[in-house]
PDB file of C-alpha atoms in Angstrom:
ATOM      1  CA  MET A   1    -198.963 104.737  61.603  1.00 49.00           C
ATOM      2  CA  ARG A   2    -198.377 107.325  64.302  1.00 48.00           C
ATOM      3  CA  LEU A   3    -198.668 111.001  63.519  1.00 53.00           C
ATOM      4  CA  GLY A   4    -195.667 112.739  65.006  1.00 49.00           C
ATOM      5  CA  TYR A   5    -196.698 112.705  68.639  1.00 55.00           C
ATOM      6  CA  THR A   6    -197.549 109.966  71.097  1.00 58.00           C
ATOM      7  CA  LEU A   7    -198.585 110.826  74.598  1.00 58.00           C
ATOM      8  CA  SER A   8    -198.737 108.399  77.495  1.00 51.00           C
ATOM      9  CA  LEU A   9    -201.448 108.952  80.062  1.00 51.00           C
ATOM     10  CA  SER A  10    -198.884 108.415  82.773  1.00 42.00           C
ATOM     11  CA  GLN A  11    -195.998 110.469  81.359  1.00 41.00           C
ATOM     12  CA  SER A  12    -195.299 114.161  80.951  1.00 40.00           C
ATOM     13  CA  ALA A  13    -195.055 115.542  77.450  1.00 41.00           C
ATOM     14  CA  GLU A  14    -192.539 117.831  75.820  1.00 38.00           C
ATOM     15  CA  PRO A  15    -193.279 120.316  73.016  1.00 35.00           C
ATOM     16  CA  ASP A  16    -191.482 118.347  70.324  1.00 39.00           C
ATOM     17  CA  CYS A  17    -193.850 116.707  67.847  1.00 40.00           C
ATOM     18  CA  SER A  18    -191.152 114.553  66.295  1.00 37.00           C
ATOM     19  CA  MET A  19    -189.917 112.912  69.469  1.00 30.00           C
ATOM     20  CA  GLU A  20    -190.485 109.222  70.155  1.00 37.00           C
ATOM     21  CA  ARG A  21    -192.273 108.399  73.388  1.00 41.00           C
ATOM     22  CA  LYS A  22    -193.284 105.074  74.878  1.00 44.00           C
ATOM     23  CA  MET A  23    -197.033 104.782  74.650  1.00 47.00           C
ATOM     24  CA  ASP A  24    -199.328 103.569  77.394  1.00 61.00           C
ATOM     25  CA  LYS A  25    -201.000 100.557  75.770  1.00 80.00           C
ATOM     26  CA  SER A  26    -204.313 100.925  77.592  1.00 94.00           C
ATOM     27  CA  ILE A  27    -207.533 101.404  75.645  1.00 96.00           C
ATOM     28  CA  PRO A  28    -208.245 104.817  77.257  1.00 97.00           C
ATOM     29  CA  SER A  29    -204.836 105.918  75.997  1.00 96.00           C
ATOM     30  CA  TYR A  30    -205.709 104.745  72.485  1.00 97.00           C
ATOM     31  CA  CYS A  31    -208.987 106.675  72.683  1.00 97.00           C
ATOM     32  CA  ILE A  32    -207.389 110.019  73.479  1.00 97.00           C
ATOM     33  CA  GLN A  33    -204.483 109.298  71.117  1.00 97.00           C
ATOM     34  CA  SER A  34    -207.006 108.818  68.307  1.00 97.00           C
ATOM     35  CA  GLU A  35    -208.203 112.389  68.856  1.00 97.00           C
ATOM     36  CA  LEU A  36    -204.665 113.763  68.715  1.00 97.00           C
ATOM     37  CA  ASP A  37    -203.891 111.723  65.591  1.00 97.00           C
ATOM     38  CA  TYR A  38    -207.116 112.854  63.944  1.00 97.00           C
ATOM     39  CA  SER A  39    -206.368 116.546  64.433  1.00 97.00           C
ATOM     40  CA  CYS A  40    -202.748 116.072  63.390  1.00 96.00           C
ATOM     41  CA  ALA A  41    -203.933 114.345  60.213  1.00 96.00           C
ATOM     42  CA  LEU A  42    -205.971 117.478  59.475  1.00 94.00           C
ATOM     43  CA  GLY A  43    -202.728 119.462  59.518  1.00 93.00           C
ATOM     44  CA  GLY A  44    -202.286 120.333  63.171  1.00 95.00           C
ATOM     45  CA  SER A  45    -199.161 120.102  65.280  1.00 96.00           C
ATOM     46  CA  ILE A  46    -198.716 119.663  69.009  1.00 97.00           C
ATOM     47  CA  ASP A  47    -197.598 122.256  71.511  1.00 96.00           C
ATOM     48  CA  VAL A  48    -197.599 121.814  75.297  1.00 97.00           C
ATOM     49  CA  PHE A  49    -198.315 124.483  77.906  1.00 97.00           C
ATOM     50  CA  GLY A  50    -197.939 122.942  81.334  1.00 97.00           C
ATOM     51  CA  SER A  51    -200.966 120.735  81.875  1.00 97.00           C
ATOM     52  CA  CYS A  52    -202.448 121.696  78.492  1.00 98.00           C
ATOM     53  CA  VAL A  53    -201.826 119.952  75.176  1.00 97.00           C
ATOM     54  CA  ALA A  54    -202.809 122.101  72.200  1.00 98.00           C
ATOM     55  CA  VAL A  55    -203.288 121.016  68.600  1.00 98.00           C
ATOM     56  CA  ILE A  56    -202.511 124.100  66.529  1.00 97.00           C
ATOM     57  CA  ASN A  57    -203.235 124.350  62.814  1.00 95.00           C
ATOM     58  CA  THR A  58    -201.947 127.568  61.273  1.00 91.00           C
ATOM     59  CA  GLY A  59    -203.193 126.529  57.835  1.00 88.00           C
ATOM     60  CA  SER A  60    -206.826 126.280  58.873  1.00 89.00           C
ATOM     61  CA  LYS A  61    -207.530 128.702  61.698  1.00 90.00           C
ATOM     62  CA  VAL A  62    -210.903 127.354  62.771  1.00 90.00           C
ATOM     63  CA  LEU A  63    -211.754 125.759  66.073  1.00 95.00           C
ATOM     64  CA  GLY A  64    -213.131 122.275  66.598  1.00 95.00           C
ATOM     65  CA  ASP A  65    -211.128 119.400  65.153  1.00 95.00           C
ATOM     66  CA  TYR A  66    -208.515 121.697  63.565  1.00 94.00           C
ATOM     67  CA  ASN A  67    -207.492 123.716  66.612  1.00 97.00           C
ATOM     68  CA  ARG A  68    -208.246 122.302  70.048  1.00 98.00           C
ATOM     69  CA  VAL A  69    -206.913 121.963  73.578  1.00 98.00           C
ATOM     70  CA  PHE A  70    -206.697 119.050  76.020  1.00 98.00           C
ATOM     71  CA  VAL A  71    -205.934 118.953  79.745  1.00 98.00           C
ATOM     72  CA  ARG A  72    -203.516 116.072  80.277  1.00 97.00           C
ATOM     73  CA  GLU A  73    -202.875 116.175  84.017  1.00 96.00           C
ATOM     74  CA  GLU A  74    -204.284 117.465  87.281  1.00 98.00           C
ATOM     75  CA  SER A  75    -203.198 120.736  88.864  1.00 97.00           C
ATOM     76  CA  SER A  76    -204.434 123.377  91.245  1.00 97.00           C
ATOM     77  CA  ILE A  77    -207.250 125.608  89.995  1.00 97.00           C
ATOM     78  CA  ASN A  78    -204.860 128.569  89.806  1.00 98.00           C
ATOM     79  CA  ALA A  79    -202.417 126.532  87.720  1.00 98.00           C
ATOM     80  CA  PHE A  80    -205.265 125.310  85.509  1.00 98.00           C
ATOM     81  CA  ILE A  81    -206.336 128.899  84.838  1.00 98.00           C
ATOM     82  CA  HIS A  82    -202.726 129.973  84.217  1.00 98.00           C
ATOM     83  CA  TYR A  83    -202.113 127.272  81.606  1.00 98.00           C
ATOM     84  CA  ILE A  84    -205.427 127.960  79.869  1.00 98.00           C
ATOM     85  CA  LYS A  85    -204.539 131.675  79.650  1.00 98.00           C
ATOM     86  CA  THR A  86    -201.056 130.841  78.333  1.00 98.00           C
ATOM     87  CA  THR A  87    -202.542 128.601  75.656  1.00 98.00           C
ATOM     88  CA  LYS A  88    -205.121 131.224  74.689  1.00 98.00           C
ATOM     89  CA  ASP A  89    -202.314 133.764  74.288  1.00 97.00           C
ATOM     90  CA  ARG A  90    -200.581 131.420  71.849  1.00 97.00           C
ATOM     91  CA  PHE A  91    -203.774 131.076  69.817  1.00 97.00           C
ATOM     92  CA  VAL A  92    -203.955 134.880  69.630  1.00 96.00           C
ATOM     93  CA  GLU A  93    -200.357 135.002  68.362  1.00 96.00           C
ATOM     94  CA  TYR A  94    -201.306 132.694  65.492  1.00 96.00           C
ATOM     95  CA  GLY A  95    -204.529 134.539  64.704  1.00 96.00           C
ATOM     96  CA  ILE A  96    -206.671 131.581  65.755  1.00 97.00           C
ATOM     97  CA  PRO A  97    -210.036 132.357  67.408  1.00 96.00           C
ATOM     98  CA  GLU A  98    -210.249 132.033  71.179  1.00 96.00           C
ATOM     99  CA  PHE A  99    -211.245 128.523  72.232  1.00 97.00           C
ATOM    100  CA  THR A 100    -214.077 128.197  74.734  1.00 98.00           C
ATOM    101  CA  ARG A 101    -213.721 124.585  75.847  1.00 98.00           C
ATOM    102  CA  VAL A 102    -211.059 122.010  76.580  1.00 98.00           C
ATOM    103  CA  GLU A 103    -211.218 118.226  76.789  1.00 98.00           C
ATOM    104  CA  THR A 104    -209.783 116.377  79.765  1.00 98.00           C
ATOM    105  CA  PHE A 105    -207.715 113.229  79.387  1.00 98.00           C
ATOM    106  CA  PRO A 106    -209.567 110.106  80.588  1.00 97.00           C
ATOM    107  CA  ASN A 107    -207.139 109.393  83.423  1.00 95.00           C
ATOM    108  CA  LEU A 108    -208.002 112.540  85.386  1.00 97.00           C
ATOM    109  CA  SER A 109    -209.759 111.774  88.667  1.00 97.00           C
ATOM    110  CA  GLN A 110    -213.355 112.566  89.542  1.00 96.00           C
ATOM    111  CA  GLY A 111    -211.943 114.584  92.411  1.00 97.00           C
ATOM    112  CA  PHE A 112    -210.224 116.924  89.971  1.00 98.00           C
ATOM    113  CA  ILE A 113    -213.368 117.205  87.844  1.00 97.00           C
ATOM    114  CA  TYR A 114    -215.326 118.009  91.007  1.00 97.00           C
ATOM    115  CA  SER A 115    -212.812 120.715  91.924  1.00 97.00           C
ATOM    116  CA  LEU A 116    -213.354 122.310  88.489  1.00 98.00           C
ATOM    117  CA  THR A 117    -217.118 122.152  88.979  1.00 97.00           C
ATOM    118  CA  LYS A 118    -216.826 123.657  92.453  1.00 97.00           C
ATOM    119  CA  ALA A 119    -214.752 126.493  90.968  1.00 97.00           C
ATOM    120  CA  GLY A 120    -217.563 127.271  88.518  1.00 97.00           C
ATOM    121  CA  PHE A 121    -216.369 125.429  85.403  1.00 98.00           C
ATOM    122  CA  LYS A 122    -219.263 123.628  83.732  1.00 98.00           C
ATOM    123  CA  SER A 123    -218.563 120.420  81.830  1.00 98.00           C
ATOM    124  CA  ILE A 124    -220.295 117.701  79.823  1.00 98.00           C
ATOM    125  CA  GLU A 125    -219.365 114.080  79.241  1.00 98.00           C
ATOM    126  CA  HIS A 126    -217.634 112.822  76.105  1.00 98.00           C
ATOM    127  CA  THR A 127    -217.576 109.038  75.746  1.00 98.00           C
ATOM    128  CA  TYR A 128    -215.529 106.522  73.796  1.00 98.00           C
ATOM    129  CA  PHE A 129    -216.286 102.896  72.967  1.00 98.00           C
ATOM    130  CA  ALA A 130    -213.847 100.183  71.912  1.00 98.00           C
ATOM    131  CA  LEU A 131    -214.016  96.783  70.272  1.00 98.00           C
ATOM    132  CA  GLU A 132    -211.597  93.917  70.859  1.00 96.00           C
ATOM    133  CA  HIS A 133    -213.679  90.923  69.713  1.00 96.00           C
ATOM    134  CA  LEU A 134    -215.928  91.484  66.714  1.00 96.00           C
ATOM    135  CA  LYS A 135    -219.295  89.726  66.893  1.00 96.00           C
ATOM    136  CA  ALA A 136    -220.213  87.661  63.871  1.00 90.00           C
ATOM    137  CA  LEU A 137    -222.704  89.394  61.613  1.00 87.00           C
ATOM    138  CA  LYS A 138    -224.522  87.736  58.758  1.00 82.00           C
ATOM    139  CA  SER A 139    -223.428  90.005  55.960  1.00 78.00           C
ATOM    140  CA  GLU A 140    -226.248  89.986  53.445  1.00 81.00           C
ATOM    141  CA  TYR A 141    -225.902  93.065  51.309  1.00 87.00           C
ATOM    142  CA  GLY A 142    -223.775  95.987  50.304  1.00 95.00           C
ATOM    143  CA  ILE A 143    -220.159  96.491  49.351  1.00 96.00           C
ATOM    144  CA  VAL A 144    -217.472  98.806  50.707  1.00 97.00           C
ATOM    145  CA  ARG A 145    -215.201 100.685  48.348  1.00 98.00           C
ATOM    146  CA  VAL A 146    -212.293 103.034  49.058  1.00 98.00           C
ATOM    147  CA  PRO A 147    -212.630 105.915  46.566  1.00 98.00           C
ATOM    148  CA  SER A 148    -209.734 107.351  44.651  1.00 97.00           C
ATOM    149  CA  ASN A 149    -208.362 110.686  45.823  1.00 96.00           C
ATOM    150  CA  GLU A 150    -209.970 112.384  42.832  1.00 96.00           C
ATOM    151  CA  GLU A 151    -213.375 110.829  43.519  1.00 97.00           C
ATOM    152  CA  TYR A 152    -213.203 111.720  47.174  1.00 97.00           C
ATOM    153  CA  LEU A 153    -212.182 115.348  46.611  1.00 96.00           C
ATOM    154  CA  GLN A 154    -214.990 115.871  44.106  1.00 96.00           C
ATOM    155  CA  TRP A 155    -217.504 114.413  46.583  1.00 97.00           C
ATOM    156  CA  TYR A 156    -216.030 116.330  49.526  1.00 97.00           C
ATOM    157  CA  GLU A 157    -216.039 119.662  47.672  1.00 96.00           C
ATOM    158  CA  GLU A 158    -219.685 119.215  46.743  1.00 95.00           C
ATOM    159  CA  LYS A 159    -220.490 118.398  50.366  1.00 94.00           C
ATOM    160  CA  CYS A 160    -218.599 121.441  51.706  1.00 95.00           C
ATOM    161  CA  ARG A 161    -220.131 123.835  49.176  1.00 94.00           C
ATOM    162  CA  GLY A 162    -223.495 122.903  50.604  1.00 93.00           C
ATOM    163  CA  TYR A 163    -222.584 124.527  53.932  1.00 91.00           C
ATOM    164  CA  SER A 164    -223.856 128.075  54.480  1.00 92.00           C
ATOM    165  CA  ASP A 165    -220.465 129.282  55.762  1.00 90.00           C
ATOM    166  CA  PHE A 166    -218.418 127.903  52.831  1.00 92.00           C
ATOM    167  CA  GLU A 167    -215.568 130.205  51.785  1.00 91.00           C
ATOM    168  CA  GLU A 168    -213.390 129.937  48.682  1.00 93.00           C
ATOM    169  CA  ALA A 169    -210.247 130.992  50.575  1.00 88.00           C
ATOM    170  CA  TRP A 170    -210.796 128.184  53.082  1.00 86.00           C
ATOM    171  CA  TRP A 171    -211.356 125.648  50.324  1.00 90.00           C
ATOM    172  CA  ARG A 172    -208.097 126.508  48.525  1.00 88.00           C
ATOM    173  CA  GLU A 173    -206.166 125.421  51.618  1.00 85.00           C
ATOM    174  CA  GLU A 174    -208.506 122.627  52.651  1.00 88.00           C
ATOM    175  CA  LYS A 175    -208.396 120.694  49.381  1.00 89.00           C
ATOM    176  CA  THR A 176    -204.600 120.393  49.684  1.00 87.00           C
ATOM    177  CA  SER A 177    -204.509 119.368  53.336  1.00 88.00           C
ATOM    178  CA  ARG A 178    -207.406 116.947  52.819  1.00 93.00           C
ATOM    179  CA  ILE A 179    -205.232 114.700  50.662  1.00 93.00           C
ATOM    180  CA  LYS A 180    -202.831 114.259  53.572  1.00 92.00           C
ATOM    181  CA  TYR A 181    -205.768 113.542  55.874  1.00 96.00           C
ATOM    182  CA  ILE A 182    -207.212 110.726  53.739  1.00 97.00           C
ATOM    183  CA  GLU A 183    -203.805 109.083  53.500  1.00 96.00           C
ATOM    184  CA  VAL A 184    -204.297 108.251  57.191  1.00 97.00           C
ATOM    185  CA  PHE A 185    -208.052 108.351  57.805  1.00 98.00           C
ATOM    186  CA  ARG A 186    -209.029 106.472  54.689  1.00 98.00           C
ATOM    187  CA  PRO A 187    -212.577 107.109  53.449  1.00 98.00           C
ATOM    188  CA  HIS A 188    -214.795 104.065  52.929  1.00 98.00           C
ATOM    189  CA  TRP A 189    -217.989 104.327  50.890  1.00 98.00           C
ATOM    190  CA  PHE A 190    -220.858 101.885  51.272  1.00 98.00           C
ATOM    191  CA  PHE A 191    -223.012 100.879  48.296  1.00 98.00           C
ATOM    192  CA  VAL A 192    -226.219  98.842  48.184  1.00 97.00           C
ATOM    193  CA  ASP A 193    -227.402  97.766  44.731  1.00 96.00           C
ATOM    194  CA  GLY A 194    -225.081 100.331  43.204  1.00 96.00           C
ATOM    195  CA  VAL A 195    -226.423 103.215  45.320  1.00 98.00           C
ATOM    196  CA  HIS A 196    -224.043 105.174  47.581  1.00 98.00           C
ATOM    197  CA  VAL A 197    -225.851 104.989  50.937  1.00 98.00           C
ATOM    198  CA  GLY A 198    -223.177 105.923  53.474  1.00 98.00           C
ATOM    199  CA  TYR A 199    -219.553 106.549  54.365  1.00 98.00           C
ATOM    200  CA  MET A 200    -217.027 106.408  57.200  1.00 98.00           C
ATOM    201  CA  ASP A 201    -213.330 107.107  57.788  1.00 98.00           C
ATOM    202  CA  CYS A 202    -210.993 104.488  59.223  1.00 98.00           C
ATOM    203  CA  ALA A 203    -207.369 104.827  60.335  1.00 98.00           C
ATOM    204  CA  GLU A 204    -204.960 102.061  61.312  1.00 97.00           C
ATOM    205  CA  LEU A 205    -202.693 103.800  63.797  1.00 96.00           C
ATOM    206  CA  ASP A 206    -199.973 102.703  66.213  1.00 93.00           C
ATOM    207  CA  GLY A 207    -201.373  99.445  67.625  1.00 94.00           C
ATOM    208  CA  PHE A 208    -205.055 100.201  67.158  1.00 97.00           C
ATOM    209  CA  THR A 209    -207.731 101.260  64.680  1.00 98.00           C
ATOM    210  CA  CYS A 210    -209.913 104.361  64.839  1.00 98.00           C
ATOM    211  CA  ILE A 211    -213.276 104.874  63.141  1.00 98.00           C
ATOM    212  CA  HIS A 212    -214.584 108.363  62.516  1.00 97.00           C
ATOM    213  CA  ASP A 213    -217.407 110.268  60.805  1.00 96.00           C
ATOM    214  CA  VAL A 214    -219.690 107.246  60.418  1.00 98.00           C
ATOM    215  CA  ASN A 215    -222.794 108.248  58.479  1.00 97.00           C
ATOM    216  CA  ILE A 216    -225.664 106.657  56.572  1.00 98.00           C
ATOM    217  CA  TYR A 217    -227.583 109.156  54.477  1.00 97.00           C
ATOM    218  CA  PRO A 218    -230.944 110.010  56.119  1.00 97.00           C
ATOM    219  CA  GLU A 219    -233.054 108.505  53.335  1.00 97.00           C
ATOM    220  CA  HIS A 220    -231.311 105.124  53.774  1.00 97.00           C
ATOM    221  CA  ARG A 221    -231.413 104.800  57.559  1.00 96.00           C
ATOM    222  CA  LYS A 222    -233.249 102.165  59.646  1.00 94.00           C
ATOM    223  CA  LYS A 223    -232.428  99.441  57.129  1.00 93.00           C
ATOM    224  CA  GLY A 224    -229.425  97.865  58.876  1.00 93.00           C
ATOM    225  CA  TYR A 225    -226.929  99.529  56.567  1.00 96.00           C
ATOM    226  CA  GLY A 226    -224.971 101.118  59.419  1.00 96.00           C
ATOM    227  CA  LEU A 227    -224.162  97.754  60.987  1.00 96.00           C
ATOM    228  CA  GLU A 228    -223.259  96.258  57.631  1.00 96.00           C
ATOM    229  CA  MET A 229    -220.935  99.134  56.728  1.00 97.00           C
ATOM    230  CA  ASN A 230    -219.140  99.132  60.080  1.00 97.00           C
ATOM    231  CA  TYR A 231    -218.792  95.350  60.041  1.00 96.00           C
ATOM    232  CA  LYS A 232    -217.339  95.206  56.546  1.00 96.00           C
ATOM    233  CA  VAL A 233    -214.877  98.030  57.224  1.00 97.00           C
ATOM    234  CA  ILE A 234    -213.477  96.871  60.581  1.00 97.00           C
ATOM    235  CA  ARG A 235    -213.604  93.066  60.339  1.00 94.00           C
ATOM    236  CA  ASP A 236    -210.011  92.816  59.089  1.00 92.00           C
ATOM    237  CA  LYS A 237    -208.582  95.801  60.986  1.00 95.00           C
ATOM    238  CA  GLU A 238    -206.150  95.781  63.892  1.00 92.00           C
ATOM    239  CA  ARG A 239    -207.716  95.596  67.361  1.00 95.00           C
ATOM    240  CA  PRO A 240    -208.773  97.332  69.429  1.00 97.00           C
ATOM    241  CA  VAL A 241    -211.028  99.513  67.316  1.00 98.00           C
ATOM    242  CA  VAL A 242    -211.911 102.765  69.074  1.00 98.00           C
ATOM    243  CA  GLY A 243    -214.341 105.530  68.320  1.00 98.00           C
ATOM    244  CA  SER A 244    -215.835 108.683  69.794  1.00 98.00           C
ATOM    245  CA  ILE A 245    -219.312 107.266  70.347  1.00 98.00           C
ATOM    246  CA  SER A 246    -222.119 108.698  72.478  1.00 97.00           C
ATOM    247  CA  ARG A 247    -223.865 106.621  75.115  1.00 97.00           C
ATOM    248  CA  SER A 248    -227.072 106.978  73.102  1.00 97.00           C
ATOM    249  CA  ASN A 249    -225.413 105.039  70.256  1.00 97.00           C
ATOM    250  CA  GLY A 250    -223.843 102.480  72.577  1.00 97.00           C
ATOM    251  CA  ASP A 251    -226.544  99.836  72.056  1.00 97.00           C
ATOM    252  CA  PHE A 252    -226.106 100.051  68.290  1.00 97.00           C
ATOM    253  CA  TYR A 253    -222.344  99.492  68.463  1.00 98.00           C
ATOM    254  CA  ALA A 254    -222.769  96.775  71.112  1.00 98.00           C
ATOM    255  CA  LYS A 255    -224.280  94.614  68.355  1.00 97.00           C
ATOM    256  CA  LEU A 256    -220.796  94.481  66.845  1.00 97.00           C
ATOM    257  CA  GLY A 257    -219.028  93.918  70.171  1.00 97.00           C
ATOM    258  CA  PHE A 258    -218.138  97.479  71.159  1.00 98.00           C
ATOM    259  CA  GLU A 259    -218.078  98.242  74.867  1.00 98.00           C
ATOM    260  CA  PHE A 260    -217.829 101.475  76.823  1.00 98.00           C
ATOM    261  CA  ALA A 261    -214.125 102.321  77.088  1.00 98.00           C
ATOM    262  CA  CYS A 262    -213.764 105.630  78.914  1.00 98.00           C
ATOM    263  CA  ALA A 263    -215.190 109.093  79.391  1.00 98.00           C
ATOM    264  CA  THR A 264    -213.608 112.514  79.248  1.00 98.00           C
ATOM    265  CA  ARG A 265    -215.111 115.923  79.971  1.00 98.00           C
ATOM    266  CA  PHE A 266    -215.572 118.962  77.756  1.00 98.00           C
ATOM    267  CA  VAL A 267    -214.917 121.846  80.147  1.00 98.00           C
ATOM    268  CA  ASP A 268    -216.265 125.334  79.426  1.00 98.00           C
ATOM    269  CA  VAL A 269    -213.410 127.859  79.754  1.00 98.00           C
ATOM    270  CA  LYS A 270    -214.865 130.827  77.893  1.00 96.00           C
ATOM    271  CA  GLU A 271    -214.766 132.973  81.055  1.00 95.00           C
ATOM    272  CA  ILE A 272    -210.976 132.598  81.461  1.00 95.00           C
TER     273      ILE A 272
END
């Protein structure tokens, strides 16, 4: 499944979310595409402002996964600033808070990143790992189950109500859009001896699989459950399997066959 917009690393984009575009079949392209598809599944749509690709969600006007901005191609510093300002103006029009960081596409050169640093823009690394050949794992315990929509929403509402910033108005919109999200990023729950010990989301997209929000509850960690859950979920999925995975977790995922795929940069633009 592809969510309305496919962007090649080597091609320019147009602000039409429904258009068909030939996709670059490289793993770095799948990695950044997984981020676009994830935010679109949450209800966002794509708009393009020069070198910037924005995911805009007028139904949930919070930053982060719902409303975010990417830099898809290199430009002069003046052009970079211009396109960031133009995108920020559009966020203001929609009543969305001002974003303070953007993520670069993985194909941008180190020279361009250096030019941003030299101009005073701080950035941090964001890494992705990918799996093409799953390593055999002796599966000894636990089962994976995909919950019904009703089960998931009940669980998700309880989880959200535990957050200190929970708002009823937000939840009224979120519970509707969440159904559309889980149609793509299907939730998988992991049980050991009948106890729900963890969960993860998994989407089979256009030529690849994406894993997201992988979590074993704290009281059940360090027992091998994370490997078991991942293995059982992805063993029959389309390859490659990609995920936004930190370098610190790289050794864990290497046990399944994941390898470092690419890195992007989160660039601080709050001063623009």
